[in-house]
mmCIF file of C-alpha atoms in Angstrom:
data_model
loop_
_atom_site.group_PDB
_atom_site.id
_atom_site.type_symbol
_atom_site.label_atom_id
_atom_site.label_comp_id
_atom_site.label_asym_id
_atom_site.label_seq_id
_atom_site.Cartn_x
_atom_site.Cartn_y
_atom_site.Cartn_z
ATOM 1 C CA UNK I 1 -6.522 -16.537 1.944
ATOM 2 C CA UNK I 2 -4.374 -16.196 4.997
ATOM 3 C CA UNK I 3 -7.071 -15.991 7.550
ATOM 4 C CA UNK I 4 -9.844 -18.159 8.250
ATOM 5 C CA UNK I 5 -12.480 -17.350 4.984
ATOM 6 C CA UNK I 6 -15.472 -17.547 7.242
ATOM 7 C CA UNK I 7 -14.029 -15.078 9.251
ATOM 8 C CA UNK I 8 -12.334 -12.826 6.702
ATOM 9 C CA UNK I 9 -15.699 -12.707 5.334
ATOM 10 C CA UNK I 10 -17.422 -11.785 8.727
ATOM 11 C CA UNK I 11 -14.554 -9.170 9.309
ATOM 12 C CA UNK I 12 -14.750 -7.593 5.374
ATOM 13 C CA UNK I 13 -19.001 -7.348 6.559
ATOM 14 C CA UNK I 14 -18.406 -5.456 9.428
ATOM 15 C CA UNK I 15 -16.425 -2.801 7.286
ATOM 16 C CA UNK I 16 -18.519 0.342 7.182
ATOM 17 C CA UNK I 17 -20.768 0.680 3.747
ATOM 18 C CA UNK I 18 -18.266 2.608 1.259
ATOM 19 C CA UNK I 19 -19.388 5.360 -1.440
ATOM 20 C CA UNK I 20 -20.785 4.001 -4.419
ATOM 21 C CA UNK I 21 -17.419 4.944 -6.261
ATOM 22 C CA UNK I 22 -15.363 2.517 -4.296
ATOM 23 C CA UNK I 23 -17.574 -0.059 -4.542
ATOM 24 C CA UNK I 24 -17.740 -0.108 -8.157
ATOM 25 C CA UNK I 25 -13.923 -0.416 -7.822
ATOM 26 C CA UNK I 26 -14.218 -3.505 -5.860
ATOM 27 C CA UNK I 27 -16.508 -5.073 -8.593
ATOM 28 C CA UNK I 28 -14.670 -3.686 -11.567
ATOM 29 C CA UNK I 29 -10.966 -5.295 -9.825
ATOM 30 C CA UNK I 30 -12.937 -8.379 -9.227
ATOM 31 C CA UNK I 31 -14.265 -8.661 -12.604
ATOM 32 C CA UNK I 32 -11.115 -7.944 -14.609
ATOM 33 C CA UNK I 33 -8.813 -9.874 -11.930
ATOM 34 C CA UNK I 34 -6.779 -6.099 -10.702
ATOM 35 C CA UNK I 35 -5.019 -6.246 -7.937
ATOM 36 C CA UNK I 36 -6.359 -4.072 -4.721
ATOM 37 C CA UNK I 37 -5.722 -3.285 -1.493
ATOM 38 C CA UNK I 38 -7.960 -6.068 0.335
ATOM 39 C CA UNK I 39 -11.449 -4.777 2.062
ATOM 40 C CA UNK I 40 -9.999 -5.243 5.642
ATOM 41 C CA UNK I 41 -6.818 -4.021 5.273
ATOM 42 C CA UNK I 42 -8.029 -0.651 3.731
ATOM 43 C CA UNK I 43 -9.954 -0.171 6.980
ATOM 44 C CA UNK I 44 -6.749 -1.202 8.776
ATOM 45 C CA UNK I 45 -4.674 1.295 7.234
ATOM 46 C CA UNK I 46 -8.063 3.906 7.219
ATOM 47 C CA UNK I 47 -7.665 3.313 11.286
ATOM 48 C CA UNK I 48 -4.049 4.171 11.272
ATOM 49 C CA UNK I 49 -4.429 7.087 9.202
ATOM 50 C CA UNK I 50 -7.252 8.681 11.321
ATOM 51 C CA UNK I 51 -4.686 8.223 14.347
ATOM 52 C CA UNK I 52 -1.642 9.850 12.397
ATOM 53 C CA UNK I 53 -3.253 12.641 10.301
ATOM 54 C CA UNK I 54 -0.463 12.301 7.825
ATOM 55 C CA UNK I 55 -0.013 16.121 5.530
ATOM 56 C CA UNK I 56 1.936 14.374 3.237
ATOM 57 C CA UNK I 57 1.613 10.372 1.815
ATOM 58 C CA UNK I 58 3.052 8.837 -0.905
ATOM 59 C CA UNK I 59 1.715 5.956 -3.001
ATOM 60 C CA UNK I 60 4.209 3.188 -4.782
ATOM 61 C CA UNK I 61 1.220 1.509 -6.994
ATOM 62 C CA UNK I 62 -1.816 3.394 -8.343
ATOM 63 C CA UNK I 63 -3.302 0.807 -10.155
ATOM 64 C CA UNK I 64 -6.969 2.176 -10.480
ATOM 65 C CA UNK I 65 -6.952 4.747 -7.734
ATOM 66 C CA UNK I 66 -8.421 2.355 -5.761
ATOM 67 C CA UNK I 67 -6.344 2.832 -2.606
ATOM 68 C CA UNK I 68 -5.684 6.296 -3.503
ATOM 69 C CA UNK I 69 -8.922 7.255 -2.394
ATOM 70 C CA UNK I 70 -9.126 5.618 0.806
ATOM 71 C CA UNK I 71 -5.771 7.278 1.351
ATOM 72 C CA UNK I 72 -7.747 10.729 0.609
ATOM 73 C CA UNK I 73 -10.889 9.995 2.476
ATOM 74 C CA UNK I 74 -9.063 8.752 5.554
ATOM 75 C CA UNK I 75 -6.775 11.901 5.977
ATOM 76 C CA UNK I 76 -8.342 14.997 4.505
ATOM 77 C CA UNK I 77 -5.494 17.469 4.520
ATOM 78 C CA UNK I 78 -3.265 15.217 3.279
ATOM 79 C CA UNK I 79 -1.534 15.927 -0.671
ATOM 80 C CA UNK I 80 -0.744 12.273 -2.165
ATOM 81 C CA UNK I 81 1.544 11.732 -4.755
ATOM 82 C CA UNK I 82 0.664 8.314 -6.196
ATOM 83 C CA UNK I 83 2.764 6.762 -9.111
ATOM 84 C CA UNK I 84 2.343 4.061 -11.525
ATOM 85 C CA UNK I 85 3.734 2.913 -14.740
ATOM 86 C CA UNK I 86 0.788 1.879 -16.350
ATOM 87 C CA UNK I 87 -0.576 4.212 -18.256
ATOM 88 C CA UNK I 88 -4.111 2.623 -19.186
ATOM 89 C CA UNK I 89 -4.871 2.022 -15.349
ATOM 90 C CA UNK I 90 -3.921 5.306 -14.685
ATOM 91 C CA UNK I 91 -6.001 7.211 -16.971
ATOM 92 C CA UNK I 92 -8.195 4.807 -15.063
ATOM 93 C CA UNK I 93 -6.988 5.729 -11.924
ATOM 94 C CA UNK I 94 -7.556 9.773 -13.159
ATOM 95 C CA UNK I 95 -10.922 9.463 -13.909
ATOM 96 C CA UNK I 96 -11.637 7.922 -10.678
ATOM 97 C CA UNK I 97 -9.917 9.941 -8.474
ATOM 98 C CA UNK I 98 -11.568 13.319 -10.339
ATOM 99 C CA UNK I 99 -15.290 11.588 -9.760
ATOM 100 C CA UNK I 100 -13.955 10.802 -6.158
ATOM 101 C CA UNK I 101 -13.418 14.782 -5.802
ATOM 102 C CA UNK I 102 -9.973 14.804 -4.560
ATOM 103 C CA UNK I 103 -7.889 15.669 -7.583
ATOM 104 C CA UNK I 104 -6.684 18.850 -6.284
ATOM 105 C CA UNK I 105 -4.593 16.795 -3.602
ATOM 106 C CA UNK I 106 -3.302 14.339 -5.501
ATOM 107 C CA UNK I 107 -0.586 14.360 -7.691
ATOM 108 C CA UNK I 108 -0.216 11.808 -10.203
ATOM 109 C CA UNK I 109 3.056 10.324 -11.477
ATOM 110 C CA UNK I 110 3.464 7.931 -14.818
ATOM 111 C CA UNK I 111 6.551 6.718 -13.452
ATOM 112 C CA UNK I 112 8.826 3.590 -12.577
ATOM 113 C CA UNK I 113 9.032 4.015 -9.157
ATOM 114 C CA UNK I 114 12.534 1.838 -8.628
ATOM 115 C CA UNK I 115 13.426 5.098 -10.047
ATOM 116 C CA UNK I 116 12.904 7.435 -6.752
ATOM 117 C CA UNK I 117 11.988 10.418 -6.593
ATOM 118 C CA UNK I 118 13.997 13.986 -6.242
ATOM 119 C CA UNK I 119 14.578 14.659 -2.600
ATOM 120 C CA UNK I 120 12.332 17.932 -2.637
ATOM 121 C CA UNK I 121 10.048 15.342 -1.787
ATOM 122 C CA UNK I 122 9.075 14.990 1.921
ATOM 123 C CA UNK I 123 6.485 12.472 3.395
ATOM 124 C CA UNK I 124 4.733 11.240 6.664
ATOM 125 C CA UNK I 125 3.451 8.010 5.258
ATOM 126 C CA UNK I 126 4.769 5.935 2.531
ATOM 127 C CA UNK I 127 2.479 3.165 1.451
ATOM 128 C CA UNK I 128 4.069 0.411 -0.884
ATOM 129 C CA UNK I 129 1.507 -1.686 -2.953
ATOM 130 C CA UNK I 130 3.073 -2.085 -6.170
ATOM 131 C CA UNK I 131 5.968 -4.890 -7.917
ATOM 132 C CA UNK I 132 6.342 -7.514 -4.477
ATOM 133 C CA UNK I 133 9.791 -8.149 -5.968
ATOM 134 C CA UNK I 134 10.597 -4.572 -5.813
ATOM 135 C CA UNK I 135 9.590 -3.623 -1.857
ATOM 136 C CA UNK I 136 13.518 -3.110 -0.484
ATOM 137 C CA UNK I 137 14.326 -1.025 -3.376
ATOM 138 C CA UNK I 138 11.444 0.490 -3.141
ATOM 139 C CA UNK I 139 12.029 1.130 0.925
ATOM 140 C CA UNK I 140 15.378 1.990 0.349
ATOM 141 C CA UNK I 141 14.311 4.570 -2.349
ATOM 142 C CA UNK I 142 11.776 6.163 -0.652
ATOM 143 C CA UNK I 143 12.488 5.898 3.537
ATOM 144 C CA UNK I 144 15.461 8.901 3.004
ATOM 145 C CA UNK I 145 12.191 11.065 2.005
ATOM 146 C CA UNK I 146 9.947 10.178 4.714
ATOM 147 C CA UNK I 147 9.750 12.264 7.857
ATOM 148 C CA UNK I 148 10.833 11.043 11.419
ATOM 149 C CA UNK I 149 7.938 9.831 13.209
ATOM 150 C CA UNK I 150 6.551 8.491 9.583
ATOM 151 C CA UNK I 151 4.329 5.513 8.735
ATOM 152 C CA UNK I 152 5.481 2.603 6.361
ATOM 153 C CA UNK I 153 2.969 0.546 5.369
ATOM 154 C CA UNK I 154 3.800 -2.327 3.420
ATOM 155 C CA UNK I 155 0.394 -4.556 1.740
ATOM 156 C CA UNK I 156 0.897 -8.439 0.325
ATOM 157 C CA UNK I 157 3.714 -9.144 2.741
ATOM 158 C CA UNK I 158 2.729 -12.506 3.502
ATOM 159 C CA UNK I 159 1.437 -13.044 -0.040
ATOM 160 C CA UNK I 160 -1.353 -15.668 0.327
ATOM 161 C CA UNK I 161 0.390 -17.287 2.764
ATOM 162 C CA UNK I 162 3.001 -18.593 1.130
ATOM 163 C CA UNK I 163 5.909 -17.025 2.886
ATOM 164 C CA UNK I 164 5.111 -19.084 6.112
ATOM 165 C CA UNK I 165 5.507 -22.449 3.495
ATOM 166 C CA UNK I 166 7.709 -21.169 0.896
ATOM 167 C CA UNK I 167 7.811 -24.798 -0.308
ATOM 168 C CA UNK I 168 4.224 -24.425 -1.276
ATOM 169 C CA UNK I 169 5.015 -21.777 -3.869
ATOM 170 C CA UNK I 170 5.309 -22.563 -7.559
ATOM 171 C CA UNK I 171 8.078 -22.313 -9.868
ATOM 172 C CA UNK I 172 7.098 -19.259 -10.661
ATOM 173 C CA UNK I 173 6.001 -17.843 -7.122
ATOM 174 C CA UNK I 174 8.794 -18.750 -5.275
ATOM 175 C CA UNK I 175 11.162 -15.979 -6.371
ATOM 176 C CA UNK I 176 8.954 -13.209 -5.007
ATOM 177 C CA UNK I 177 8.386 -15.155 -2.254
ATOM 178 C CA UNK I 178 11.911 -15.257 -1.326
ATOM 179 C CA UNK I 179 12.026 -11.903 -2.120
ATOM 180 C CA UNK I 180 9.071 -11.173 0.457
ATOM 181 C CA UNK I 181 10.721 -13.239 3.183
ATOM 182 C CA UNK I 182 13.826 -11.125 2.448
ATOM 183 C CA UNK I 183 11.819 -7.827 2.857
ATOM 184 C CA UNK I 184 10.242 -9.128 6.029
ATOM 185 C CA UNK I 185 13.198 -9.804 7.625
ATOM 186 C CA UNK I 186 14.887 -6.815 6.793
ATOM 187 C CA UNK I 187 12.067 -4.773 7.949
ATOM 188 C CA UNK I 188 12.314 -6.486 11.342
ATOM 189 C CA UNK I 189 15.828 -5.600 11.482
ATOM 190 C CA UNK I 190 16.481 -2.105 10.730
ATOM 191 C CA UNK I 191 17.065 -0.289 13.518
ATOM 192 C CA UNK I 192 15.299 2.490 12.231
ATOM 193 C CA UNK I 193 12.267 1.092 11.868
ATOM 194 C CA UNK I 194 9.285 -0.215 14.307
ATOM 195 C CA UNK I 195 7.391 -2.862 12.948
ATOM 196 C CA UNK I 196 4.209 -5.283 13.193
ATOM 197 C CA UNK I 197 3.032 -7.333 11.068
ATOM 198 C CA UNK I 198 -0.374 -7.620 10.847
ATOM 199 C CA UNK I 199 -2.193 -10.863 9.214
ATOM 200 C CA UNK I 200 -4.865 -9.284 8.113
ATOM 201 C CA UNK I 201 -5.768 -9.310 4.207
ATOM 202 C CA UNK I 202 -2.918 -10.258 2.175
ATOM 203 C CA UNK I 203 -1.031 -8.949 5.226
ATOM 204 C CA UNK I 204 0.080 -5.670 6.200
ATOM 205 C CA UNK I 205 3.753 -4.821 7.723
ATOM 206 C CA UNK I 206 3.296 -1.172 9.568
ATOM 207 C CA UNK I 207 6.618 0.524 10.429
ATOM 208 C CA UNK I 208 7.116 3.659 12.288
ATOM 209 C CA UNK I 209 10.093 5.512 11.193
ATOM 210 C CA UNK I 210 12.499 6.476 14.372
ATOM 211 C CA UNK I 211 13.991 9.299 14.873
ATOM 212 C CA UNK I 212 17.609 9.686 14.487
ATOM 213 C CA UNK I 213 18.093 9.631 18.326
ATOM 214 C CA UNK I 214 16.523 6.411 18.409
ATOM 215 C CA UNK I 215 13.934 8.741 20.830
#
């Protein structure tokens, strides 16, 4: 945990009751140890959503569909294109989203998402939740199709907290921990970008894509 767990736990209880769909999801990621967007930072990015009223998102990581359905539920004429390269979790993550009711707006992609996509694409938020290692390609494969004025948000970017005390980190850890603090700091510095980071969860990084004025 990054926060306090007394008060994470106070924070996740004030989160508003979800459907019966997405709570199964929390049990069934719990259970089978699958990685999800964190209680209070769905509502987090829910809030931000509601505010932008995004047409157009696109999600690097499906995993189950967890997240894709908040996504749907907290902007309503939105179309998401959500990818993955895992094909069991996302015949998973089709199932889901169908009982969720929102497979008509989302578009599914079995796909290696280092990859890109063609830029026919266009986007007003880009959510990254997939391979930590992968976040600046990912960014730098995927910011060219989002829309001035766009939303970047970024989940596990303080990763347990480990990227405040790197030295913490396993053998094994460390690497995408470095890789993290790399992404962070990058973030922070492109001049095209806004961004907080928010220690909420496994921490959020929201950016706000400028304009090319800089306006």
């Amino acid at each position: 945990m990054i926060t306090n767990p007394a008060i994470d736990d106070y924070v996740s209880g004030l989160v508003p009751e979800r459907s019966p769909l997405l709570m199964r999801l929390e049990k069934e990621a719990a259970e089978e140890n699958i990685p999800i967007v964190q209680l209070a930072s769905a509502q987090v990015m829910r809030m931000l959503l509601l505010l932008h009223r995004p047409k157009s998102i696109l999600e690097v990581g499906t995993a189950i569909g967890y997240s894709t359905i908040w996504l749907a539920e907290a902007a309503p004429e939105a179309q998401i294109v959500t990818m993955d390269i895992d094909e069991d979790r996302l015949a998973r993550a089709r199932a889901n989203i169908e009982e969720a009711g929102c497979v008509s707006r989302v578009e599914i992609l079995s796909r290696d998402a280092t990859l890109g996509l063609p830029d026919t694409y266009q986007f007003d938020c880009l959510f990254i939740d997939a391979a930590k290692g992968q976040y600046r390609t990912f960014l730098d494969q995927y910011l060219p199709l989002l829309r001035d004025g766009g939303l970047v948000i970024s989940d596990n970017i303080l990763f347990r907290g480990l990227v405040a005390t790197p030295d913490e980190a396993g053998k094994r850890q460390r690497p995408m921990v470095d890789k993290l603090l790399a992404f962070n700091t990058h973030l922070k510095e492109r001049p095209d970008l806004e961004t907080t980071f928010i220690p909420v969860g496994d921490g959020l990084a929201v950016s706000l894509k400028k304009s090319v004025s800089g306006a």
